[in-house]
Short mmCIF file of C-alpha atoms and ligand atoms in Angstrom, two decimals:
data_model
loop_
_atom_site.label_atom_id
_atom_site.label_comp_id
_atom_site.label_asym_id
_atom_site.label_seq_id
_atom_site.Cartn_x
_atom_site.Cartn_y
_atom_site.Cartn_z
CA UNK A 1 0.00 0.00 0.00
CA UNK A 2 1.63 3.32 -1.18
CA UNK A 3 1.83 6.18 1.01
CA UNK A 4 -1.33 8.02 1.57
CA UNK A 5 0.15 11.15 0.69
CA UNK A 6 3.27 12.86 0.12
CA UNK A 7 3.61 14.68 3.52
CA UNK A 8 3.86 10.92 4.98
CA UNK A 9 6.94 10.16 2.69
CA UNK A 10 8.23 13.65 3.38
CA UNK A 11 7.90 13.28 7.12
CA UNK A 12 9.61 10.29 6.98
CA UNK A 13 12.61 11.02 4.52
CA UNK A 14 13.64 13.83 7.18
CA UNK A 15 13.38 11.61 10.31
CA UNK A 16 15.27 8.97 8.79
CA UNK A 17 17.85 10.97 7.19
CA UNK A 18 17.40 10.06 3.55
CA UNK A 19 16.26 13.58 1.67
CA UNK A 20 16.29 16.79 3.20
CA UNK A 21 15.89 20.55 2.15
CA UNK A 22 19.52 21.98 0.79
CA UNK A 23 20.67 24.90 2.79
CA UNK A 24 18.10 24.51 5.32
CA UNK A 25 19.73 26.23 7.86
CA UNK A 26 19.42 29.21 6.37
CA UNK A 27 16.06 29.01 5.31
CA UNK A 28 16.28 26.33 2.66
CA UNK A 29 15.96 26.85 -1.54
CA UNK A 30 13.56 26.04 -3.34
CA UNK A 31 13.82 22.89 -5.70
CA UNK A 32 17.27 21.81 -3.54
CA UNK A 33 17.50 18.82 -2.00
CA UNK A 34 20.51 16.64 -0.19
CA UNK A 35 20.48 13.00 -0.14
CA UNK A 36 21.56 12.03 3.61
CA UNK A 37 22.69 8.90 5.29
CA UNK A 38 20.16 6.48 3.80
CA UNK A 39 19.48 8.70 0.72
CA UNK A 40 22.87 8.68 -0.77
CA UNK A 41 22.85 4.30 -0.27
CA UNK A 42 19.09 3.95 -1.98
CA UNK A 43 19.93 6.37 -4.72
CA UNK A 44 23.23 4.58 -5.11
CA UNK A 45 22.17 1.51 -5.55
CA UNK A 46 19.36 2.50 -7.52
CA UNK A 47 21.85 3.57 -9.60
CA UNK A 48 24.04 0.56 -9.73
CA UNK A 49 20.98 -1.60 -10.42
CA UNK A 50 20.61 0.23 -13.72
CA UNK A 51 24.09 0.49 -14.57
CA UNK A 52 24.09 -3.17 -14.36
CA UNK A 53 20.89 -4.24 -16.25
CA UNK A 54 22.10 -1.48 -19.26
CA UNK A 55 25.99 -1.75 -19.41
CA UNK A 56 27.29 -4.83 -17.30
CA UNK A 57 24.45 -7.34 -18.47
CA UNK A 58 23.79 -6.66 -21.76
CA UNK A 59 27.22 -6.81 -24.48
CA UNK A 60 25.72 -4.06 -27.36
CA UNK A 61 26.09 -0.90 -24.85
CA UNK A 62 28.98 1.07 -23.72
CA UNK A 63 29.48 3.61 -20.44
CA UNK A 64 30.23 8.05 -20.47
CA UNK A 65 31.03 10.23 -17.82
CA UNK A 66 31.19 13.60 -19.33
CA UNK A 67 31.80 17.36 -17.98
CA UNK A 68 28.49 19.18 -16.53
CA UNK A 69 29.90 22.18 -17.90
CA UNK A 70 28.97 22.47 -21.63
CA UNK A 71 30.43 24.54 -24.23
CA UNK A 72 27.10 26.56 -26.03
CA UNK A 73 27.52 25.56 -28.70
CA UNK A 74 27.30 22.48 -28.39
CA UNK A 75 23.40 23.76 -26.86
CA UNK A 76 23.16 25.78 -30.21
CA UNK A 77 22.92 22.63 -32.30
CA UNK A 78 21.12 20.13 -30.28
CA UNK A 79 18.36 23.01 -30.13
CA UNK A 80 18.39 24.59 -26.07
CA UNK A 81 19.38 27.69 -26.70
CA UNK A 82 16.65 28.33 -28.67
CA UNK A 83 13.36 25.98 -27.83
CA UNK A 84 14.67 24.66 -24.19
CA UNK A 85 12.32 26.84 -22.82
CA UNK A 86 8.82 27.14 -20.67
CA UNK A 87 5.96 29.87 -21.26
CA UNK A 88 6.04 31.59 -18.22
CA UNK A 89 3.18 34.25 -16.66
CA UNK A 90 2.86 36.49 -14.25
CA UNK A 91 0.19 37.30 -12.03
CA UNK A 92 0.00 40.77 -11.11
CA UNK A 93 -2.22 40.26 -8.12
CA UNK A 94 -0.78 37.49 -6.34
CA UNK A 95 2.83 38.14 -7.60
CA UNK A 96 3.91 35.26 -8.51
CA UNK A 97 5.53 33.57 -11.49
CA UNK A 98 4.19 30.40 -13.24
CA UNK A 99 4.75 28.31 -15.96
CA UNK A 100 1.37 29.16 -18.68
CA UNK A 101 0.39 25.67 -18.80
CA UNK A 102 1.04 25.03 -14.74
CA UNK A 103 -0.85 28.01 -13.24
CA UNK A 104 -1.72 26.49 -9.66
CA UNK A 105 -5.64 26.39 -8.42
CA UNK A 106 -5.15 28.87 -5.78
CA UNK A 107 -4.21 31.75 -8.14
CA UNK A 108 -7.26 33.12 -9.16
CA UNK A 109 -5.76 34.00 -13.06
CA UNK A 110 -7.64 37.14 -13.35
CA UNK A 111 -4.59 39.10 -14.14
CA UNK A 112 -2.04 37.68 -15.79
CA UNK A 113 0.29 38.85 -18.03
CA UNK A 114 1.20 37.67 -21.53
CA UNK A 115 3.19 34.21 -22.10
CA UNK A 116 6.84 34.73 -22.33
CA UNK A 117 9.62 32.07 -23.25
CA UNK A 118 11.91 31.55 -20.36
CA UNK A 119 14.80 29.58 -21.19
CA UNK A 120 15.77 27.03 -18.42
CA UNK A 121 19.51 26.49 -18.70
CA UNK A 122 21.57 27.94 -15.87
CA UNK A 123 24.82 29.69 -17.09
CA UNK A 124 28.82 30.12 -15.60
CA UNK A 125 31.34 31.85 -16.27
CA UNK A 126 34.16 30.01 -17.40
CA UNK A 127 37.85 31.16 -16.92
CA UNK A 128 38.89 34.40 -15.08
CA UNK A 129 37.36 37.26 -17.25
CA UNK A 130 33.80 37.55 -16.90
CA UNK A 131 33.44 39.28 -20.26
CA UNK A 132 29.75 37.79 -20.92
CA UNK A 133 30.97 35.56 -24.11
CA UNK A 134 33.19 32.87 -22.38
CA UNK A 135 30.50 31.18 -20.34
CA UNK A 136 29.27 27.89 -20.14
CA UNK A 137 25.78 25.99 -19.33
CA UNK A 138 25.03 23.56 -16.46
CA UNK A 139 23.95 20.23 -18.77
CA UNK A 140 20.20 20.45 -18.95
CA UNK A 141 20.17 16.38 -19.49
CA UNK A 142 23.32 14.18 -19.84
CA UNK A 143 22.38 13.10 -23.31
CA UNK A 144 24.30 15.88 -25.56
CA UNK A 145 27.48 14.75 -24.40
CA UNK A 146 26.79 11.02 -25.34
CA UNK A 147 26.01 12.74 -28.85
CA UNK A 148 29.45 15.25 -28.73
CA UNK A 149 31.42 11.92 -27.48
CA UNK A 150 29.88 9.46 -30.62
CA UNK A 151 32.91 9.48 -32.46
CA UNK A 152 35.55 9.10 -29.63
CA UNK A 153 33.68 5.95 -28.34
CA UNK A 154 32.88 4.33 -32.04
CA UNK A 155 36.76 4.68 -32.89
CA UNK A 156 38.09 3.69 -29.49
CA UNK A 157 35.52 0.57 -29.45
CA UNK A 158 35.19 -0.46 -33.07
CA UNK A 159 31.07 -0.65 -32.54
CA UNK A 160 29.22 -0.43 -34.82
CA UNK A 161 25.07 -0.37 -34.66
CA UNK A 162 23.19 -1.23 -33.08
CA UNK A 163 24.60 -0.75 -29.96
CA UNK A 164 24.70 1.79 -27.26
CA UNK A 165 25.90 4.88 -25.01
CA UNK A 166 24.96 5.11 -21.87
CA UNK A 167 25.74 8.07 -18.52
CA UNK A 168 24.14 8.60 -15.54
CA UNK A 169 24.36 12.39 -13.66
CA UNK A 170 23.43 15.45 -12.83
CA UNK A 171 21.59 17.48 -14.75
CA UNK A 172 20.46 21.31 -14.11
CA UNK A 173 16.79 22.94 -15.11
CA UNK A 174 16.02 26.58 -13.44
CA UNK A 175 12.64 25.29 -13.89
CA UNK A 176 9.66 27.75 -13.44
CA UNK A 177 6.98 25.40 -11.58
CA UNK A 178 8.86 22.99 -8.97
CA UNK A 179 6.33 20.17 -7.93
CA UNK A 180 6.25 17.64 -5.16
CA UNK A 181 9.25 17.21 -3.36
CA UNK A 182 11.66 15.48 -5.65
CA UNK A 183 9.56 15.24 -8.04
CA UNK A 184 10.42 18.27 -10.30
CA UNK A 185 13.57 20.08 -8.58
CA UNK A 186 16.19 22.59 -10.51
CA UNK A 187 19.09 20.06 -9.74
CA UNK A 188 18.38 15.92 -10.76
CA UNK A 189 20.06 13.35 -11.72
CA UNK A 190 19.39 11.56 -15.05
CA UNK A 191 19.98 7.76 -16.34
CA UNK A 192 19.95 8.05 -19.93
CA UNK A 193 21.19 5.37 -22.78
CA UNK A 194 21.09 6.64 -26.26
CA UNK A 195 20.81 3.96 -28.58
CA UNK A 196 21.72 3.79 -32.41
CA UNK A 197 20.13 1.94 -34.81
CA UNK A 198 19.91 1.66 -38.54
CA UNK A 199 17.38 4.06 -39.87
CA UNK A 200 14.63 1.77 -40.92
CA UNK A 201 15.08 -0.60 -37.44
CA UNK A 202 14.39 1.85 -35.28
CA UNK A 203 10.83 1.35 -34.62
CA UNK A 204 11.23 -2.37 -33.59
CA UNK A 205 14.14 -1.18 -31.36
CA UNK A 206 11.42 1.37 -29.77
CA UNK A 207 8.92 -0.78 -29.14
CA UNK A 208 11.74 -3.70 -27.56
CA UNK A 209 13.47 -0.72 -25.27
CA UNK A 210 9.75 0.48 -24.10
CA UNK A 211 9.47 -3.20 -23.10
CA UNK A 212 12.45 -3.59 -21.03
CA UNK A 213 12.23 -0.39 -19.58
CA UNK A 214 8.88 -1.06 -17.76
CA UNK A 215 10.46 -4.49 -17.07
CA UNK A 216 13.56 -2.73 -14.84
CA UNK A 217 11.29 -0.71 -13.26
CA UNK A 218 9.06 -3.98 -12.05
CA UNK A 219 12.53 -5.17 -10.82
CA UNK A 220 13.35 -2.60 -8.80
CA UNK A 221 9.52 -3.26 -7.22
CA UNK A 222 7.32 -1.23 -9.29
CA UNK A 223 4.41 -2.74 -9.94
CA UNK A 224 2.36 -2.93 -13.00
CA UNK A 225 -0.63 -1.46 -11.51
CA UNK A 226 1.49 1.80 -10.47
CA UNK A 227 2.40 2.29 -14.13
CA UNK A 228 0.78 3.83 -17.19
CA UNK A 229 2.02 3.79 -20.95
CA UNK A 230 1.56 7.14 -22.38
CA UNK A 231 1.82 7.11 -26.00
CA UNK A 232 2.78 11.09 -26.86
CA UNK A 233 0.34 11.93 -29.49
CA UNK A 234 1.72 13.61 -32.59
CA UNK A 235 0.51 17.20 -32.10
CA UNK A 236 2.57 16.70 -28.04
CA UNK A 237 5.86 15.35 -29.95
CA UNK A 238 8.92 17.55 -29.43
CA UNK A 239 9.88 18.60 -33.06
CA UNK A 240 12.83 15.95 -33.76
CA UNK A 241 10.97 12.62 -32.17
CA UNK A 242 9.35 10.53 -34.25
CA UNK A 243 7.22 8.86 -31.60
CA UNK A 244 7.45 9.04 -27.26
CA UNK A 245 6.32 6.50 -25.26
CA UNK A 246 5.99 8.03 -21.58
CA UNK A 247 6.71 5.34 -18.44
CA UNK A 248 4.01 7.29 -16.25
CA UNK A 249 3.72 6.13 -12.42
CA UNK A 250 0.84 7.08 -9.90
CA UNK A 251 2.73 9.69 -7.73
CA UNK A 252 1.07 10.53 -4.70
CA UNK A 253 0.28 13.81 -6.47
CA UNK A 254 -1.15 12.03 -9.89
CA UNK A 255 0.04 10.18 -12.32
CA UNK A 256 2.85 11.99 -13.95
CA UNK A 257 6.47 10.81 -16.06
CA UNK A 258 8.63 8.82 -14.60
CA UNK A 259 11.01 8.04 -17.53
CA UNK A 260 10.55 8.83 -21.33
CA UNK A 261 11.09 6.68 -24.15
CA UNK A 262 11.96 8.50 -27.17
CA UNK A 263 12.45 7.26 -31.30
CA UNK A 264 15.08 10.72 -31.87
CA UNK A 265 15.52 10.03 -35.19
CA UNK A 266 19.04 11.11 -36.84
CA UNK A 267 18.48 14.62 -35.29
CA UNK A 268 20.95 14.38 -32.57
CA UNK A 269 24.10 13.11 -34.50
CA UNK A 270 23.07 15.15 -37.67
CA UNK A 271 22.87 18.15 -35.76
CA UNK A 272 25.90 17.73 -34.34
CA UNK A 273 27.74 17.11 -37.38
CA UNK A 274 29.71 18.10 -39.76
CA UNK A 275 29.16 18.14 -43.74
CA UNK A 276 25.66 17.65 -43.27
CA UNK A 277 24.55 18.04 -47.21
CA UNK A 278 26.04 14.82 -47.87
CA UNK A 279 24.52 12.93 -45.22
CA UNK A 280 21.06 12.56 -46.38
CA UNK A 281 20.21 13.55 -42.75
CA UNK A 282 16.02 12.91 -42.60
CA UNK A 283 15.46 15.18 -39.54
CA UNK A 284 15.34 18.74 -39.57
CA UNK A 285 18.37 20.28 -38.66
CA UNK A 286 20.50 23.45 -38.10
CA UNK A 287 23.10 24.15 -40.56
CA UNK A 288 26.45 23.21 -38.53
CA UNK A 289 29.87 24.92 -39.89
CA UNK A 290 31.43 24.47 -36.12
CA UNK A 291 31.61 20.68 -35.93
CA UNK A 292 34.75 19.05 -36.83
CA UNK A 293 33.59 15.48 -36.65
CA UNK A 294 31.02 13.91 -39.25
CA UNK A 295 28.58 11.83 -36.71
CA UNK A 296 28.12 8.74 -39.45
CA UNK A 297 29.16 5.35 -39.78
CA UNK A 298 29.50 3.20 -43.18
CA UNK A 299 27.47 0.73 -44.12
CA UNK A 300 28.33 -3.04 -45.64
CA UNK A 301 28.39 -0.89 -49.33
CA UNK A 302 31.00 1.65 -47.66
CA UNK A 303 27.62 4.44 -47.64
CA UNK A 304 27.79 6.71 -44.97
CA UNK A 305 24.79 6.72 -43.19
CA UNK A 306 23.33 8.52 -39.38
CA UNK A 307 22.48 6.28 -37.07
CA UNK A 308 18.60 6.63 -35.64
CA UNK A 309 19.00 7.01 -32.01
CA UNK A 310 16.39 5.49 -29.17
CA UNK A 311 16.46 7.51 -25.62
CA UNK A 312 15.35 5.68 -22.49
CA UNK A 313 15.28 8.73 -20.34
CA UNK A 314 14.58 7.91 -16.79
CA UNK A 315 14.99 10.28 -13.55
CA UNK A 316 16.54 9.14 -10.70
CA UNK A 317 15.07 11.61 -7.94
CA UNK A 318 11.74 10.44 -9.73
CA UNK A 319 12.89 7.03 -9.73
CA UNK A 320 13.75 7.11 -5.52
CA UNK A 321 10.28 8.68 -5.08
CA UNK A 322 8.73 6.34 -7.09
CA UNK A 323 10.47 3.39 -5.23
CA UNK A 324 10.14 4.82 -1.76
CA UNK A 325 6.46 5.21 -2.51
CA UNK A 326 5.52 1.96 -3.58
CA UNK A 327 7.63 0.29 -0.52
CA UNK A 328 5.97 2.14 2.39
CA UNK A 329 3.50 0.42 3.79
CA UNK A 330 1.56 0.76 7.20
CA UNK A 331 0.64 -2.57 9.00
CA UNK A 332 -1.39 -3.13 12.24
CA UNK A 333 0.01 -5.39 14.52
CA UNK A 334 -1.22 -6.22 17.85
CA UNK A 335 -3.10 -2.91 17.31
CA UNK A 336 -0.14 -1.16 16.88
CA UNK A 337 0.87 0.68 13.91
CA UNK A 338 3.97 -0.95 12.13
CA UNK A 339 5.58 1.59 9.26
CA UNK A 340 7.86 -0.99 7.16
CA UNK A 341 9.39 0.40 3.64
CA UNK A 342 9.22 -3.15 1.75
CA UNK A 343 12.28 -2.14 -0.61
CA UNK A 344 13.73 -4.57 -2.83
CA UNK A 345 16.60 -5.92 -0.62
CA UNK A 346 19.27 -5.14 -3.55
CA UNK A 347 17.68 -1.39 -3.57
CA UNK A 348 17.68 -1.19 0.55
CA UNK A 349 20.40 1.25 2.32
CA UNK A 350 21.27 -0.93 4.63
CA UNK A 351 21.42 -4.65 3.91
CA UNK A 352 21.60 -6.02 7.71
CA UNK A 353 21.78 -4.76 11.13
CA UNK A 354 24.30 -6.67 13.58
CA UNK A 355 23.02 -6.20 17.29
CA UNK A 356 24.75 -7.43 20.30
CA UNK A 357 21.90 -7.83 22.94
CA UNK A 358 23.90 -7.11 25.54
CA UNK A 359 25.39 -3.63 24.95
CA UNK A 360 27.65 -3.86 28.14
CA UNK A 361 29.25 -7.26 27.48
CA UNK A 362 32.49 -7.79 26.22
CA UNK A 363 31.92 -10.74 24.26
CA UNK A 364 28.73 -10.43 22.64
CA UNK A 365 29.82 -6.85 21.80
CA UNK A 366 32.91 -8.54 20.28
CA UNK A 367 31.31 -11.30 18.66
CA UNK A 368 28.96 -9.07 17.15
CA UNK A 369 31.72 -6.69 15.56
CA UNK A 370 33.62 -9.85 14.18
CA UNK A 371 30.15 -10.94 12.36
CA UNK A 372 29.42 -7.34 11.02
CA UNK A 373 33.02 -7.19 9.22
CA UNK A 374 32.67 -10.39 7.65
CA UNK A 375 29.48 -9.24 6.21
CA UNK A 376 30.53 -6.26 5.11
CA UNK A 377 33.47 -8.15 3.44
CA UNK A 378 31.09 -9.72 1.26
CA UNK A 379 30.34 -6.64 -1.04
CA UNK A 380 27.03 -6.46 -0.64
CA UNK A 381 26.55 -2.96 0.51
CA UNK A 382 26.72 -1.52 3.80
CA UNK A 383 26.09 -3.52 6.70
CA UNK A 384 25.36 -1.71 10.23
CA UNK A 385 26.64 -2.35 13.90
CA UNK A 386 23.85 -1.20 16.04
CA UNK A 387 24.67 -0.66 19.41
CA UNK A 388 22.42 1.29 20.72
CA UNK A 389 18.72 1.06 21.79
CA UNK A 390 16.38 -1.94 22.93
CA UNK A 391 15.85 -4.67 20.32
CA UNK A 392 12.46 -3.97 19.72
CA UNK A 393 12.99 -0.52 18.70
CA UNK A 394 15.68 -1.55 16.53
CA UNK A 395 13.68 -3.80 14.60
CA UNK A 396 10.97 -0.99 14.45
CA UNK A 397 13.26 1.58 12.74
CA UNK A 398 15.27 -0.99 10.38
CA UNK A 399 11.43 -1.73 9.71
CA UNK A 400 11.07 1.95 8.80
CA UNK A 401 13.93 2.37 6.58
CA UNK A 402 13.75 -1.02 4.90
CA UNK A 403 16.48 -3.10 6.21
CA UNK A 404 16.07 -6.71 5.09
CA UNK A 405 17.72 -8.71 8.15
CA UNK A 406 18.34 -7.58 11.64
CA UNK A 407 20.94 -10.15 12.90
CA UNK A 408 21.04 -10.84 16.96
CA UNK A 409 24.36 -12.13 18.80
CA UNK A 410 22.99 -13.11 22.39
CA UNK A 411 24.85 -15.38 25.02
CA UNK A 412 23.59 -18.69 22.86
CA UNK A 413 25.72 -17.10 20.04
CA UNK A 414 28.99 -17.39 22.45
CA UNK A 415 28.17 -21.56 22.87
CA UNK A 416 27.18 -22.72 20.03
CA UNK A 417 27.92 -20.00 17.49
CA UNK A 418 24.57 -18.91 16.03
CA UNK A 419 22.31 -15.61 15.75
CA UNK A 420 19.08 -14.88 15.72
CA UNK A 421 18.02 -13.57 11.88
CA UNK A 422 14.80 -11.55 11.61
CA UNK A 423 13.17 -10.91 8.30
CA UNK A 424 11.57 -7.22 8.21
CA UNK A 425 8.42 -8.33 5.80
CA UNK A 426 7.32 -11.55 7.63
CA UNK A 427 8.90 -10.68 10.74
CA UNK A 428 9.86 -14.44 11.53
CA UNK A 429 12.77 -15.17 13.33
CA UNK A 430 14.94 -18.50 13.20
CA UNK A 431 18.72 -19.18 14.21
CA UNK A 432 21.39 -19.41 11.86
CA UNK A 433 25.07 -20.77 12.10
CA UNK A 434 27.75 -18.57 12.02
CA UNK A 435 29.26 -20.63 9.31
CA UNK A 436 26.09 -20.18 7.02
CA UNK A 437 25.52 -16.45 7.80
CA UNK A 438 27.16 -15.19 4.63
CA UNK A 439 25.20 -17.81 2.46
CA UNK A 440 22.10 -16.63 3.98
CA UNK A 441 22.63 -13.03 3.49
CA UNK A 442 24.29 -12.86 0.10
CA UNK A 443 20.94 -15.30 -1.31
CA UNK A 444 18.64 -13.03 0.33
CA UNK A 445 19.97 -9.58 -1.27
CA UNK A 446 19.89 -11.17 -4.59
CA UNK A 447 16.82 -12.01 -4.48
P1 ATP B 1 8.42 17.03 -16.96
O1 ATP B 1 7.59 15.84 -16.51
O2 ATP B 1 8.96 17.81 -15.79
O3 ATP B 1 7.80 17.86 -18.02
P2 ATP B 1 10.32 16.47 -19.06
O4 ATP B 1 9.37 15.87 -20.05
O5 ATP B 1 10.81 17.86 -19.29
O6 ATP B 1 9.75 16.35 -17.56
P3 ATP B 1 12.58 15.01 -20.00
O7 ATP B 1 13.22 16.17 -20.65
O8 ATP B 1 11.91 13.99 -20.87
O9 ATP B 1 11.57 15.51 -18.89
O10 ATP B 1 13.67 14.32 -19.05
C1 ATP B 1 13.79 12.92 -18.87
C2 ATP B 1 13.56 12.51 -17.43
O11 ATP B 1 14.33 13.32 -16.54
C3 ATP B 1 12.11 12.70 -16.97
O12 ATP B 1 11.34 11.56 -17.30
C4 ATP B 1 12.27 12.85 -15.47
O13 ATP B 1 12.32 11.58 -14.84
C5 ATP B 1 13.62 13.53 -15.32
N1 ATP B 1 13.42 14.98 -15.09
C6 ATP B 1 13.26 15.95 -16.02
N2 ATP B 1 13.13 17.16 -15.46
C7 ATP B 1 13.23 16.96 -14.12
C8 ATP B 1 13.20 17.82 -12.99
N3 ATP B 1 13.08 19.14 -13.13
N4 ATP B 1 13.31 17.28 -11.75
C9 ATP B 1 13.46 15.94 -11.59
N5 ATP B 1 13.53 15.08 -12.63
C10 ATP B 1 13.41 15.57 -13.88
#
């Protein structure tokens, strides 16, 4: 059972240290957030989980980390400088500022002013002289930089298509409306494989990556029934796609994107490239005399053609909301109330909790120590000594931030060298060897 609302997930993101407001000690900015304690390990390994399902696990897809800071014109040609940008309003009574399309309920829209375009890239200076021509722009996605970097990976690789690029990161939107928590902020992170394709394949390869997108996200414990496909009808496309199929999940605010699968066409590497005219190039593109690199490959017939490219565009602050959503749940047992996130274990920040029971003694403390560093050894993730609190309140908050095992060392552990494991969703306990801890652990993060 999702959250009832967002003010529960909120609530319990602060008291548990995974999100809070940035700069909140001095009053907090809007569309900021920092990832804390437990926040940094879910978004990590939400990370990880799709780094390994695109790159590691599949043999047609290479990885890209490239600079935030991007030259413009690199923004010239893929099209931001000019269309990256949001009607905005204002409302003369109220005083605010609102994107056309996003004006809120309670402004009453009796006085408005006239749409304007508002770009949303945020700019720098580069260098020492702050002469207004040698800045640069945050990224406003990660994907231009896959495009920039085409050439450098296809000679230093030998691929050839279809196969793809793929970079996770920040990305940087001074966007006019922010919306539910982490749901739309001004500083996100972004997963995003661009995939090439012969021109002419690409709608089979569209309809495949939709597929396996909505796949990952079941594996990282989306359900079905929290998901919508939302086929972008033509007159919504953005000018270069050829067709967008939106991953849509029920947020607690409404159902809204959670990733977007695009068909590109060859606008991104024709745009970027250079002697366009004898490219053939299908899309509609600038004319571009400031590229040094021509963005095509040769076919079987030694014909230069542009690759089609597929985008899988997913958000990870989206993603984490998403996931955090779907895992909290609220149980009544014994007529108490029992708040357990059921994360996927390989998503969960903490992968096991090692107690001693007996805080003061030497060699359950010991003990206990001994069987957290093996753990940890494993590789799994981060593994927690907990030595503080009852039991029962341990359980309760592991419960609350989705730990999958809280391990006991008690006296019995010091004769006979077993622990008491307790699972957070069925709550059972049972005693395990020492020697079959690791066994026990590693099978259930996997699964
Ligand atoms: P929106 O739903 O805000 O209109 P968009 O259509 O502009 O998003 P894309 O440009 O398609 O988004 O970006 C790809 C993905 O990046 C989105 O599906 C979303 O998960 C994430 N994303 C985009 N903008 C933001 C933002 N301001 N805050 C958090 N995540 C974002």
């Amino acid at each position: 059972m999702p959250a009832k609302n967002i003010e529960e997930l909120i609530a319990l993101c602060k008291r548990r240290g995974f999100i809070f407001q940035s700069n909140e000690i001095y009053g907090g900015t809007q569309g900021l957030y920092d990832y804390g304690p437990l926040g940094v390990e879910l978004k990590s390994n939400l990370k990880n989980a799709w780094w390994k399902s695109i790159v590691y696990e599949r043999d047609d897809v290479e990885g890209l980390d490239a600079a935030i800071l991007t030259k413009s014109t690199v923004l010239k040609h893929s099209g931001h400088e000019d269309t990256f940008s949001d009607p905005m309003v204002d409302c003369k009574s109220c005083g605010e500022r609102f994107r056309a399309d996003q004006v809120p309920d309670y402004c009453k829209k009796e006085d408005l002013t006239e749409p304007r375009q508002f770009n949303l890239m945020f700019k720098t200076n580069i260098g020492p002289v702050d002469d207004g021509k040698s800045f640069a722009y945050l990224r406003p996605e990660t994907a231009q930089s896959i495009f920039t970097n085409f050439k450098n990976v296809v000679d230093s690789t030998a691929r050839t298509v279809p196969f793809g690029i793929a970079q996770m990161g920040k990305a940087f939107r001074n966007e006019i409306t922010l919306k539910s928590f982490i749901f739309r902020v001004r500083e996100f992170e972004q997963m995003e494989l661009e995939f090439f394709v012969r021109p002419g394949d690409d709608d089979k390869w569209h309809k495949s990556w939709v597929e396996s997108r909505v796949q990952w996200w079941n594996d990282q414990g989306i359900s079905d029934m929290s998901l919508e496909l939302y086929d972008v009808p033509a007159d919504e496309l953005a000018h270069y796609s050829k067709a967008t199929v939106d991953i849509m999940y029920k947020f607690p605010h409404g159902v809204e994107e959670l990733e977007g699968v695009a068909n590109r066409t060859d606008f991104d590497l024709g745009s970027h490239s250079k002697n366009q005219k004898e490219l053939n190039i299908k899309a509609n593109v600038l004319n571009n005399n400031e590229s040094n690199s021509k963005l095509a490959l040769q076919d079987e017939n030694n014909n230069w053609f542009v690759p089609f490219v597929i985008e899988p565009s997913a958000g990870v602050d989206r993603g984490v909301l998403a996931i955090l959503n779907e895992a909290y749940s609220v149980e009544e047992i014994d007529g108490k109330e029992r708040v357990v996130l059921k994360l996927k274990p390989h998503l969960a920040p903490i992968k096991a909790a090692v107690m001693p029971l007996k805080k003061n003694d030497e060699n359950i403390v010991s003990l206990a120590k001994k069987v957290k560093d093996n753990l940890q050894k494993l590789g799994l993730g981060r593994i927690l000594f907990e030595n503080s609190g009852n039991i029962g309140k341990n359980y309760r908050r592991h419960d609350e931030v989705g730990t999958p095992v809280c391990i006991t060392v008690d006296f019995e552990s010091l004769d006979n060298e077993t622990v008491t494991v307790r699972d957070r969703d069925s709550m059972k306990q049972e005693r395990i060897s020492l020697d079959g801890l690791s066994d026990y652990l590693q099978q259930k993060i996997k699964s």
